[in-house]
Amino acid sequence: MKITNIQFGMLRVPLKTPFKTALRTVNQVDDIVVMITTDTGHTGYGEAPATAVITGDTHGSIIDAIRHYIAPRLIGQDIADLNRLTQLVQSSMEKNSSAKAAVEIALYDLWGQLYNAPLYKLLGGGDPVITTDITISVDYIDKMVADAISAVDRGFGSLKIKVGKDIGVDIERVKAIYAAVEGRALLRLDANQGWTAKQAVYALHTLEDAGVKLELVEQPVKARDLAGMRYVTERVHTPVMADESVFGPMEVIELIRLRAADIINIKLMKTGGISNAIRIADIAAMHNVECMIGCMLESAISVAAAVHVAVARADVITKVDLDGPSLCQYNPVEGGVIFNEAEISVTDAPGLGIREIRNLVTEAAA
C-alpha cells in the first residue's frame, strides 16, 4: 500500500452555541481535512483546525506546510513503514504541529486499513467505550449555570468550566455552577492562561475555603511560566493540569522534573499527531503522572484519532475531554467513532472507520 496522492478539503460545521474562552470566541468548526490515497484505492483521513492563539497554525500555513514540506516526502512511500513515515513528517520542518497532526492521523488511519484492524487494537487494545466531559463556555453567570444544568441533564458527569476573564467574576461563576450541580457532576476549571500565579492561588483558595470541590484546574497561568505553574501546584489542594505548557515529550520531561503540574493534557494538535501523543503518555506512565486527552475545536475526524489513543492508553489517560463533536450542530462524518453525548464508542471498522465526510469542499492536491 503506497501513497499516491494527498488532497485537501475545507470542513465547516456550525456550533450549537458560541465557544468562548479567555483567549477567543468561535462560532463554527472551520478545519482543514487531509485525504491521503494509495495505489490500493484506500483513503486515510486527517484534520486540523487553525488555532493560531495556541499552536500558531492558520489555514494557509497548514496547507502550505503539507503541500511544500510534508507531502513531497511521503509520495511513493509504503504505509507499512509507519515509524519511518512519522519520522519523515516530524522532521519535515519545525513547529507546524497541527499540519503534522492532520497528516499523521491520515497515515495511522491507512495503517489500520492495511492490517484490517481498528487503530486502537494496533496501538495496544482496550475497552472501546469511554466517557467525555463537556465544555461550559465563559458567559454571564446565569447562562453558564443554565448550560451546566442542561449538560448534566443530558448525561454529562464532568463539566469543564471556562474561566480566566475576571478573577472576581470567575469565582462567582464557579460557586454558582457548583451549587447548581453539586453531587451530579465533577467540575474541571480551565483558565486558558488567563490568571497570574498569585491570582490562581487566591481564586483556588477562595473556592476551596467555600467548600467547592474541584477535580482539577487547567493551565491557570501563561504557557511558558513553568515557575508560575509550580508556584500554584505547590500551594493549592486542587490538582493542576498543564495544557498549553506542554506540546511535546521534552516539555513533559521538564514539567515532571520541575513538579510544575499534577496532570498533563495531551492534544494531537499540540503533539503533532499520534506518535508523540503515545510517547507523552508512556513517559507520564513511567513517572506515575496522570494524563487527560483533549481536543481543539475539531470534528469527529481528528477527535476519532484521539479516542483511539485514549482507549489504547487508558491506564495513564484517566480523563477525557473530547467534546468537539458534541459541540457541533451535526456530525459530518459517516462511520468511525460513535459520539453519543458523554459516551464515545469505537467500532471494529479498520483504521478510524470513516466512510464518508459530508459537506466537505475539496481543494487541489498537494
mmCIF file of C-alpha atoms in Angstrom:
data_model
loop_
_atom_site.group_PDB
_atom_site.id
_atom_site.type_symbol
_atom_site.label_atom_id
_atom_site.label_comp_id
_atom_site.label_asym_id
_atom_site.label_seq_id
_atom_site.Cartn_x
_atom_site.Cartn_y
_atom_site.Cartn_z
ATOM 1 C CA MET A 1 0.000 0.000 0.000
ATOM 2 C CA LYS A 2 1.889 3.046 -1.294
ATOM 3 C CA ILE A 3 0.933 6.713 -1.097
ATOM 4 C CA THR A 4 -0.069 8.168 -4.464
ATOM 5 C CA ASN A 5 -1.812 11.443 -3.659
ATOM 6 C CA ILE A 6 -2.520 13.927 -0.851
ATOM 7 C CA GLN A 7 -5.563 16.161 -1.188
ATOM 8 C CA PHE A 8 -7.136 18.933 0.915
ATOM 9 C CA GLY A 9 -10.681 19.852 1.834
ATOM 10 C CA MET A 10 -12.358 22.516 3.959
ATOM 11 C CA LEU A 11 -14.940 21.470 6.546
ATOM 12 C CA ARG A 12 -17.266 23.996 8.174
ATOM 13 C CA VAL A 13 -19.739 22.918 10.855
ATOM 14 C CA PRO A 14 -21.712 25.447 12.965
ATOM 15 C CA LEU A 15 -21.523 25.107 16.737
ATOM 16 C CA LYS A 16 -24.640 24.743 18.876
ATOM 17 C CA THR A 17 -23.552 27.759 20.895
ATOM 18 C CA PRO A 18 -20.522 30.119 20.607
ATOM 19 C CA PHE A 19 -17.334 28.694 22.135
ATOM 20 C CA LYS A 20 -15.896 31.360 24.452
ATOM 21 C CA THR A 21 -12.657 31.194 26.411
ATOM 22 C CA ALA A 22 -10.178 33.674 27.890
ATOM 23 C CA LEU A 23 -8.390 33.584 24.512
ATOM 24 C CA ARG A 24 -11.100 33.657 21.825
ATOM 25 C CA THR A 25 -14.710 33.309 20.696
ATOM 26 C CA VAL A 26 -15.579 30.856 17.878
ATOM 27 C CA ASN A 27 -18.907 30.154 16.175
ATOM 28 C CA GLN A 28 -18.086 27.165 13.975
ATOM 29 C CA VAL A 29 -15.627 24.360 13.376
ATOM 30 C CA ASP A 30 -13.557 25.576 10.429
ATOM 31 C CA ASP A 31 -10.956 22.900 9.700
ATOM 32 C CA ILE A 32 -8.612 21.633 7.015
ATOM 33 C CA VAL A 33 -9.207 17.983 6.077
ATOM 34 C CA VAL A 34 -6.350 15.935 4.627
ATOM 35 C CA MET A 35 -7.045 12.899 2.446
ATOM 36 C CA ILE A 36 -4.171 10.551 1.622
ATOM 37 C CA THR A 37 -4.881 7.999 -1.098
ATOM 38 C CA THR A 38 -2.915 4.890 -2.032
ATOM 39 C CA ASP A 39 -2.315 2.632 -5.009
ATOM 40 C CA THR A 40 -4.751 0.135 -3.485
ATOM 41 C CA GLY A 41 -7.639 2.612 -3.582
ATOM 42 C CA HIS A 42 -7.706 3.245 0.164
ATOM 43 C CA THR A 43 -8.107 6.737 1.665
ATOM 44 C CA GLY A 44 -6.886 7.915 5.053
ATOM 45 C CA TYR A 45 -8.445 10.973 6.680
ATOM 46 C CA GLY A 46 -6.884 13.598 8.920
ATOM 47 C CA GLU A 47 -7.971 17.007 10.153
ATOM 48 C CA ALA A 48 -6.530 20.193 11.621
ATOM 49 C CA PRO A 49 -8.140 23.372 12.989
ATOM 50 C CA ALA A 50 -6.455 26.756 12.680
ATOM 51 C CA THR A 51 -5.835 27.600 16.347
ATOM 52 C CA ALA A 52 -3.413 30.481 15.890
ATOM 53 C CA VAL A 53 -3.622 31.692 19.506
ATOM 54 C CA ILE A 54 -2.399 28.321 20.790
ATOM 55 C CA THR A 55 -0.462 26.407 18.124
ATOM 56 C CA GLY A 56 0.307 29.316 15.761
ATOM 57 C CA ASP A 57 -1.269 27.447 12.828
ATOM 58 C CA THR A 58 -3.564 29.120 10.290
ATOM 59 C CA HIS A 59 -5.460 27.561 7.390
ATOM 60 C CA GLY A 60 -2.879 28.900 4.965
ATOM 61 C CA SER A 61 0.101 27.730 6.987
ATOM 62 C CA ILE A 62 -1.381 24.242 7.401
ATOM 63 C CA ILE A 63 -1.910 23.836 3.654
ATOM 64 C CA ASP A 64 1.481 25.293 2.746
ATOM 65 C CA ALA A 65 3.310 23.164 5.313
ATOM 66 C CA ILE A 66 1.760 19.997 3.955
ATOM 67 C CA ARG A 67 1.964 20.917 0.285
ATOM 68 C CA HIS A 68 5.556 22.168 0.228
ATOM 69 C CA TYR A 69 7.321 20.379 3.091
ATOM 70 C CA ILE A 70 5.480 17.232 4.209
ATOM 71 C CA ALA A 71 3.724 15.783 1.142
ATOM 72 C CA PRO A 72 6.807 15.632 -1.116
ATOM 73 C CA ARG A 73 8.463 13.341 1.431
ATOM 74 C CA LEU A 74 5.527 10.948 1.541
ATOM 75 C CA ILE A 75 4.510 10.366 -2.075
ATOM 76 C CA GLY A 76 5.556 6.844 -3.070
ATOM 77 C CA GLN A 77 6.204 5.700 0.500
ATOM 78 C CA ASP A 78 4.809 2.424 1.866
ATOM 79 C CA ILE A 79 2.193 2.655 4.640
ATOM 80 C CA ALA A 80 3.602 -0.478 6.275
ATOM 81 C CA ASP A 81 6.719 1.518 7.204
ATOM 82 C CA LEU A 82 4.804 3.648 9.697
ATOM 83 C CA ASN A 83 7.661 4.580 12.026
ATOM 84 C CA ARG A 84 9.671 5.909 9.118
ATOM 85 C CA LEU A 85 6.666 7.839 7.825
ATOM 86 C CA THR A 86 6.047 9.549 11.156
ATOM 87 C CA GLN A 87 9.737 10.425 11.379
ATOM 88 C CA LEU A 88 9.539 11.977 7.911
ATOM 89 C CA VAL A 89 6.554 14.033 9.000
ATOM 90 C CA GLN A 90 8.079 15.211 12.274
ATOM 91 C CA SER A 91 11.452 16.108 10.736
ATOM 92 C CA SER A 92 9.993 17.899 7.717
ATOM 93 C CA MET A 93 10.047 21.307 9.426
ATOM 94 C CA GLU A 94 9.963 22.997 12.817
ATOM 95 C CA LYS A 95 6.705 23.549 14.703
ATOM 96 C CA ASN A 96 3.560 23.446 12.471
ATOM 97 C CA SER A 97 2.152 20.855 14.851
ATOM 98 C CA SER A 98 -1.424 20.934 13.529
ATOM 99 C CA ALA A 99 -0.315 20.309 9.945
ATOM 100 C CA LYS A 100 1.813 17.387 11.109
ATOM 101 C CA ALA A 101 -1.071 16.042 13.186
ATOM 102 C CA ALA A 102 -3.505 16.055 10.270
ATOM 103 C CA VAL A 103 -1.083 14.075 8.116
ATOM 104 C CA GLU A 104 -0.153 11.633 10.869
ATOM 105 C CA ILE A 105 -3.817 10.922 11.630
ATOM 106 C CA ALA A 106 -4.416 10.050 7.970
ATOM 107 C CA LEU A 107 -1.326 7.811 7.946
ATOM 108 C CA TYR A 108 -2.440 5.933 11.058
ATOM 109 C CA ASP A 109 -5.906 5.576 9.529
ATOM 110 C CA LEU A 110 -4.338 3.910 6.488
ATOM 111 C CA TRP A 111 -2.113 1.753 8.699
ATOM 112 C CA GLY A 112 -5.212 0.362 10.374
ATOM 113 C CA GLN A 113 -6.813 -0.238 6.997
ATOM 114 C CA LEU A 114 -3.669 -2.024 5.791
ATOM 115 C CA TYR A 115 -3.967 -4.573 8.600
ATOM 116 C CA ASN A 116 -7.787 -4.568 8.557
ATOM 117 C CA ALA A 117 -7.992 -3.658 12.249
ATOM 118 C CA PRO A 118 -9.310 -0.699 14.257
ATOM 119 C CA LEU A 119 -6.476 1.611 15.204
ATOM 120 C CA TYR A 120 -6.862 1.177 18.956
ATOM 121 C CA LYS A 121 -6.200 -2.562 18.675
ATOM 122 C CA LEU A 122 -2.952 -1.957 16.790
ATOM 123 C CA LEU A 123 -1.951 0.550 19.479
ATOM 124 C CA GLY A 124 -2.462 -1.974 22.259
ATOM 125 C CA GLY A 125 -6.185 -2.602 22.654
ATOM 126 C CA GLY A 126 -8.546 -1.644 25.448
ATOM 127 C CA ASP A 127 -12.184 -1.119 26.351
ATOM 128 C CA PRO A 128 -13.763 0.547 23.286
ATOM 129 C CA VAL A 129 -16.135 2.730 25.320
ATOM 130 C CA ILE A 130 -15.003 5.919 27.077
ATOM 131 C CA THR A 131 -16.721 8.906 28.696
ATOM 132 C CA THR A 132 -16.011 12.558 27.965
ATOM 133 C CA ASP A 133 -16.739 15.801 29.762
ATOM 134 C CA ILE A 134 -18.285 18.820 28.010
ATOM 135 C CA THR A 135 -17.184 22.450 27.943
ATOM 136 C CA ILE A 136 -19.200 25.264 29.507
ATOM 137 C CA SER A 137 -18.051 28.445 27.762
ATOM 138 C CA VAL A 138 -17.339 31.734 29.503
ATOM 139 C CA ASP A 139 -20.538 33.808 29.654
ATOM 140 C CA TYR A 140 -22.916 35.537 32.032
ATOM 141 C CA ILE A 141 -23.298 33.567 35.251
ATOM 142 C CA ASP A 142 -26.962 32.698 34.664
ATOM 143 C CA LYS A 143 -26.157 31.439 31.154
ATOM 144 C CA MET A 144 -23.275 29.292 32.404
ATOM 145 C CA VAL A 145 -25.444 27.815 35.162
ATOM 146 C CA ALA A 146 -28.201 27.032 32.670
ATOM 147 C CA ASP A 147 -25.691 25.430 30.272
ATOM 148 C CA ALA A 148 -24.242 23.355 33.119
ATOM 149 C CA ILE A 149 -27.645 22.095 34.244
ATOM 150 C CA SER A 150 -28.568 21.256 30.646
ATOM 151 C CA ALA A 151 -25.340 19.289 30.200
ATOM 152 C CA VAL A 152 -25.917 17.292 33.379
ATOM 153 C CA ASP A 153 -29.492 16.567 32.345
ATOM 154 C CA ARG A 154 -28.093 15.183 29.066
ATOM 155 C CA GLY A 155 -25.896 12.742 30.974
ATOM 156 C CA PHE A 156 -22.546 14.523 31.316
ATOM 157 C CA GLY A 157 -20.913 13.686 34.642
ATOM 158 C CA SER A 158 -17.941 16.039 34.220
ATOM 159 C CA LEU A 159 -18.070 19.692 33.189
ATOM 160 C CA LYS A 160 -15.114 21.771 32.026
ATOM 161 C CA ILE A 161 -15.800 25.343 33.110
ATOM 162 C CA LYS A 162 -14.057 28.063 31.126
ATOM 163 C CA VAL A 163 -12.746 30.887 33.324
ATOM 164 C CA GLY A 164 -9.845 33.338 33.211
ATOM 165 C CA LYS A 165 -11.608 36.544 32.153
ATOM 166 C CA ASP A 166 -12.140 38.312 35.506
ATOM 167 C CA ILE A 167 -10.906 36.797 38.751
ATOM 168 C CA GLY A 168 -13.808 38.024 40.908
ATOM 169 C CA VAL A 169 -16.488 37.048 38.429
ATOM 170 C CA ASP A 170 -14.714 33.737 37.785
ATOM 171 C CA ILE A 171 -15.035 32.829 41.460
ATOM 172 C CA GLU A 172 -18.746 33.675 41.456
ATOM 173 C CA ARG A 173 -19.258 31.710 38.222
ATOM 174 C CA VAL A 174 -17.763 28.585 39.728
ATOM 175 C CA LYS A 175 -19.623 28.917 43.031
ATOM 176 C CA ALA A 176 -22.941 29.287 41.212
ATOM 177 C CA ILE A 177 -22.342 26.322 38.917
ATOM 178 C CA TYR A 178 -21.135 24.137 41.790
ATOM 179 C CA ALA A 179 -24.257 24.964 43.805
ATOM 180 C CA ALA A 180 -26.458 24.099 40.819
ATOM 181 C CA VAL A 181 -24.901 20.711 40.015
ATOM 182 C CA GLU A 182 -23.330 19.578 43.306
ATOM 183 C CA GLY A 183 -23.457 15.827 43.621
ATOM 184 C CA ARG A 184 -24.410 15.384 39.968
ATOM 185 C CA ALA A 185 -21.193 16.336 38.155
ATOM 186 C CA LEU A 186 -17.484 16.918 38.696
ATOM 187 C CA LEU A 187 -16.108 20.361 37.840
ATOM 188 C CA ARG A 188 -12.891 20.987 35.945
ATOM 189 C CA LEU A 189 -11.730 24.604 35.607
ATOM 190 C CA ASP A 190 -9.869 25.809 32.529
ATOM 191 C CA ALA A 191 -8.339 29.273 32.816
ATOM 192 C CA ASN A 192 -6.666 29.142 29.373
ATOM 193 C CA GLN A 193 -3.631 31.054 30.745
ATOM 194 C CA GLY A 194 -5.944 33.824 31.993
ATOM 195 C CA TRP A 195 -4.624 34.249 35.558
ATOM 196 C CA THR A 196 -1.333 35.143 37.169
ATOM 197 C CA ALA A 197 0.128 32.633 39.604
ATOM 198 C CA LYS A 198 -0.953 34.689 42.628
ATOM 199 C CA GLN A 199 -4.447 35.186 41.191
ATOM 200 C CA ALA A 200 -4.759 31.453 40.632
ATOM 201 C CA VAL A 201 -3.753 30.654 44.213
ATOM 202 C CA TYR A 202 -6.169 33.292 45.521
ATOM 203 C CA ALA A 203 -9.046 32.020 43.393
ATOM 204 C CA LEU A 204 -8.479 28.367 44.261
ATOM 205 C CA HIS A 205 -8.021 29.031 47.976
ATOM 206 C CA THR A 206 -11.227 31.087 47.951
ATOM 207 C CA LEU A 207 -13.132 28.282 46.248
ATOM 208 C CA GLU A 208 -11.613 25.572 48.437
ATOM 209 C CA ASP A 209 -12.441 27.548 51.588
ATOM 210 C CA ALA A 210 -16.024 27.949 50.336
ATOM 211 C CA GLY A 211 -16.359 24.160 50.121
ATOM 212 C CA VAL A 212 -16.191 23.984 46.334
ATOM 213 C CA LYS A 213 -14.557 20.687 45.367
ATOM 214 C CA LEU A 214 -12.811 20.750 42.012
ATOM 215 C CA GLU A 215 -11.450 17.814 40.070
ATOM 216 C CA LEU A 216 -8.670 19.950 38.564
ATOM 217 C CA VAL A 217 -7.659 23.366 37.276
ATOM 218 C CA GLU A 218 -6.197 23.548 33.783
ATOM 219 C CA GLN A 219 -3.425 25.915 32.671
ATOM 220 C CA PRO A 220 -4.004 28.708 35.201
ATOM 221 C CA VAL A 221 -1.009 30.792 34.016
ATOM 222 C CA LYS A 222 0.843 31.609 30.806
ATOM 223 C CA ALA A 223 2.195 28.649 28.858
ATOM 224 C CA ARG A 224 5.890 29.493 29.309
ATOM 225 C CA ASP A 225 5.557 30.329 33.003
ATOM 226 C CA LEU A 226 6.582 26.958 34.429
ATOM 227 C CA ALA A 227 7.745 28.681 37.614
ATOM 228 C CA GLY A 228 4.224 30.076 37.959
ATOM 229 C CA MET A 229 2.738 26.649 37.310
ATOM 230 C CA ARG A 230 4.921 25.185 40.058
ATOM 231 C CA TYR A 231 4.013 28.088 42.393
ATOM 232 C CA VAL A 232 0.322 27.235 42.013
ATOM 233 C CA THR A 233 0.811 23.469 42.187
ATOM 234 C CA GLU A 234 2.729 23.746 45.472
ATOM 235 C CA ARG A 235 0.137 25.964 47.152
ATOM 236 C CA VAL A 236 -3.303 24.530 46.364
ATOM 237 C CA HIS A 237 -5.076 21.252 47.077
ATOM 238 C CA THR A 238 -6.784 21.196 43.667
ATOM 239 C CA PRO A 239 -4.746 19.195 41.120
ATOM 240 C CA VAL A 240 -3.137 21.422 38.473
ATOM 241 C CA MET A 241 -3.077 20.320 34.829
ATOM 242 C CA ALA A 242 -0.677 21.612 32.181
ATOM 243 C CA ASP A 243 -2.112 22.157 28.700
ATOM 244 C CA GLU A 244 -0.540 24.930 26.633
ATOM 245 C CA SER A 245 2.678 24.466 28.642
ATOM 246 C CA VAL A 246 3.125 21.012 27.113
ATOM 247 C CA PHE A 247 3.417 20.312 23.402
ATOM 248 C CA GLY A 248 5.974 17.523 23.070
ATOM 249 C CA PRO A 249 7.840 14.842 25.029
ATOM 250 C CA MET A 250 10.751 17.081 26.026
ATOM 251 C CA GLU A 251 8.406 19.607 27.637
ATOM 252 C CA VAL A 252 6.700 16.787 29.517
ATOM 253 C CA ILE A 253 10.036 15.621 30.900
ATOM 254 C CA GLU A 254 10.897 19.171 32.020
ATOM 255 C CA LEU A 255 7.480 19.713 33.598
ATOM 256 C CA ILE A 256 7.738 16.442 35.511
ATOM 257 C CA ARG A 257 11.281 17.292 36.599
ATOM 258 C CA LEU A 258 10.133 20.647 37.983
ATOM 259 C CA ARG A 259 6.993 19.135 39.523
ATOM 260 C CA ALA A 260 5.153 22.026 37.923
ATOM 261 C CA ALA A 261 1.853 20.189 37.425
ATOM 262 C CA ASP A 262 -0.022 17.127 38.617
ATOM 263 C CA ILE A 263 -1.662 16.168 35.304
ATOM 264 C CA ILE A 264 -0.731 16.528 31.626
ATOM 265 C CA ASN A 265 -3.226 17.338 28.893
ATOM 266 C CA ILE A 266 -2.416 15.611 25.595
ATOM 267 C CA LYS A 267 -3.814 17.120 22.400
ATOM 268 C CA LEU A 268 -2.904 15.773 18.980
ATOM 269 C CA MET A 269 -2.780 19.269 17.514
ATOM 270 C CA LYS A 270 -0.082 20.213 20.022
ATOM 271 C CA THR A 271 1.915 16.995 19.824
ATOM 272 C CA GLY A 272 1.985 16.944 16.026
ATOM 273 C CA GLY A 273 -0.050 13.761 15.871
ATOM 274 C CA ILE A 274 -0.365 10.303 17.328
ATOM 275 C CA SER A 275 3.289 9.243 17.550
ATOM 276 C CA ASN A 276 4.284 11.927 20.066
ATOM 277 C CA ALA A 277 0.973 11.617 21.917
ATOM 278 C CA ILE A 278 1.811 7.988 22.631
ATOM 279 C CA ARG A 279 5.351 8.928 23.688
ATOM 280 C CA ILE A 280 3.964 11.509 26.124
ATOM 281 C CA ALA A 281 1.517 9.006 27.615
ATOM 282 C CA ASP A 282 4.273 6.440 28.053
ATOM 283 C CA ILE A 283 6.635 8.970 29.671
ATOM 284 C CA ALA A 284 3.886 10.062 32.049
ATOM 285 C CA ALA A 285 3.093 6.446 32.913
ATOM 286 C CA MET A 286 6.724 5.814 33.827
ATOM 287 C CA HIS A 287 6.519 8.683 36.339
ATOM 288 C CA ASN A 288 3.034 7.835 37.643
ATOM 289 C CA VAL A 289 1.637 11.095 36.273
ATOM 290 C CA GLU A 290 -1.952 11.066 35.060
ATOM 291 C CA CYS A 291 -2.975 12.412 31.659
ATOM 292 C CA MET A 292 -6.069 13.840 30.094
ATOM 293 C CA ILE A 293 -6.641 13.698 26.356
ATOM 294 C CA GLY A 294 -8.307 16.737 24.839
ATOM 295 C CA CYS A 295 -9.025 18.435 21.556
ATOM 296 C CA MET A 296 -9.285 21.845 19.957
ATOM 297 C CA LEU A 297 -12.443 22.748 18.031
ATOM 298 C CA GLU A 298 -12.313 19.647 15.864
ATOM 299 C CA SER A 299 -14.897 17.423 14.236
ATOM 300 C CA ALA A 300 -15.297 13.653 14.533
ATOM 301 C CA ILE A 301 -12.355 13.075 12.147
ATOM 302 C CA SER A 302 -9.366 14.017 14.285
ATOM 303 C CA VAL A 303 -11.254 13.530 17.544
ATOM 304 C CA ALA A 304 -11.751 9.900 16.481
ATOM 305 C CA ALA A 305 -7.965 9.507 16.383
ATOM 306 C CA ALA A 306 -7.705 10.903 19.916
ATOM 307 C CA VAL A 307 -10.389 8.452 21.040
ATOM 308 C CA HIS A 308 -8.367 5.508 19.710
ATOM 309 C CA VAL A 309 -5.297 6.776 21.609
ATOM 310 C CA ALA A 310 -7.355 7.203 24.790
ATOM 311 C CA VAL A 311 -8.675 3.649 24.584
ATOM 312 C CA ALA A 312 -5.224 2.185 23.959
ATOM 313 C CA ARG A 313 -3.580 4.146 26.807
ATOM 314 C CA ALA A 314 -6.432 4.099 29.331
ATOM 315 C CA ASP A 315 -4.008 3.081 32.085
ATOM 316 C CA VAL A 316 -2.498 6.583 32.094
ATOM 317 C CA ILE A 317 -5.085 8.658 30.191
ATOM 318 C CA THR A 318 -7.596 8.707 33.020
ATOM 319 C CA LYS A 319 -9.560 11.784 31.938
ATOM 320 C CA VAL A 320 -11.196 12.547 28.594
ATOM 321 C CA ASP A 321 -12.080 15.951 27.148
ATOM 322 C CA LEU A 322 -13.150 15.061 23.616
ATOM 323 C CA ASP A 323 -16.351 17.053 23.331
ATOM 324 C CA GLY A 324 -15.683 18.708 19.953
ATOM 325 C CA PRO A 325 -18.291 16.651 18.080
ATOM 326 C CA SER A 326 -20.851 17.206 20.868
ATOM 327 C CA LEU A 327 -20.479 20.979 20.471
ATOM 328 C CA CYS A 328 -21.325 20.800 16.746
ATOM 329 C CA GLN A 329 -24.831 21.186 15.311
ATOM 330 C CA TYR A 330 -24.346 17.962 13.359
ATOM 331 C CA ASN A 331 -21.754 15.248 12.730
ATOM 332 C CA PRO A 332 -20.465 15.407 9.143
ATOM 333 C CA VAL A 333 -18.714 12.029 9.410
ATOM 334 C CA GLU A 334 -20.315 8.754 8.367
ATOM 335 C CA GLY A 335 -18.765 5.737 10.061
ATOM 336 C CA GLY A 336 -15.928 5.892 12.515
ATOM 337 C CA VAL A 337 -16.297 6.570 16.219
ATOM 338 C CA ILE A 338 -19.816 6.899 17.643
ATOM 339 C CA PHE A 339 -20.387 10.080 19.695
ATOM 340 C CA ASN A 340 -23.474 9.885 21.896
ATOM 341 C CA GLU A 341 -23.336 12.837 24.279
ATOM 342 C CA ALA A 342 -20.997 11.777 27.136
ATOM 343 C CA GLU A 343 -20.455 8.233 25.820
ATOM 344 C CA ILE A 344 -17.994 7.598 22.998
ATOM 345 C CA SER A 345 -17.795 4.149 21.387
ATOM 346 C CA VAL A 346 -15.249 2.711 18.978
ATOM 347 C CA THR A 347 -16.328 0.216 16.332
ATOM 348 C CA ASP A 348 -14.250 -2.599 14.878
ATOM 349 C CA ALA A 349 -14.028 -0.909 11.466
ATOM 350 C CA PRO A 350 -10.449 -0.766 10.097
ATOM 351 C CA GLY A 351 -8.367 2.305 10.901
ATOM 352 C CA LEU A 352 -10.593 5.169 12.026
ATOM 353 C CA GLY A 353 -13.560 3.570 10.246
ATOM 354 C CA ILE A 354 -14.537 6.729 8.350
ATOM 355 C CA ARG A 355 -16.620 6.015 5.244
ATOM 356 C CA GLU A 356 -17.572 9.489 4.074
ATOM 357 C CA ILE A 357 -17.426 13.161 5.096
ATOM 358 C CA ARG A 358 -20.474 15.224 4.191
ATOM 359 C CA ASN A 359 -20.336 18.888 3.152
ATOM 360 C CA LEU A 360 -16.615 18.714 2.501
ATOM 361 C CA VAL A 361 -15.352 21.238 -0.043
ATOM 362 C CA THR A 362 -12.468 19.526 -1.845
ATOM 363 C CA GLU A 363 -9.474 21.571 -2.943
ATOM 364 C CA ALA A 364 -6.415 20.914 -5.043
ATOM 365 C CA ALA A 365 -3.987 18.090 -4.323
ATOM 366 C CA ALA A 366 -0.649 18.688 -2.658
#
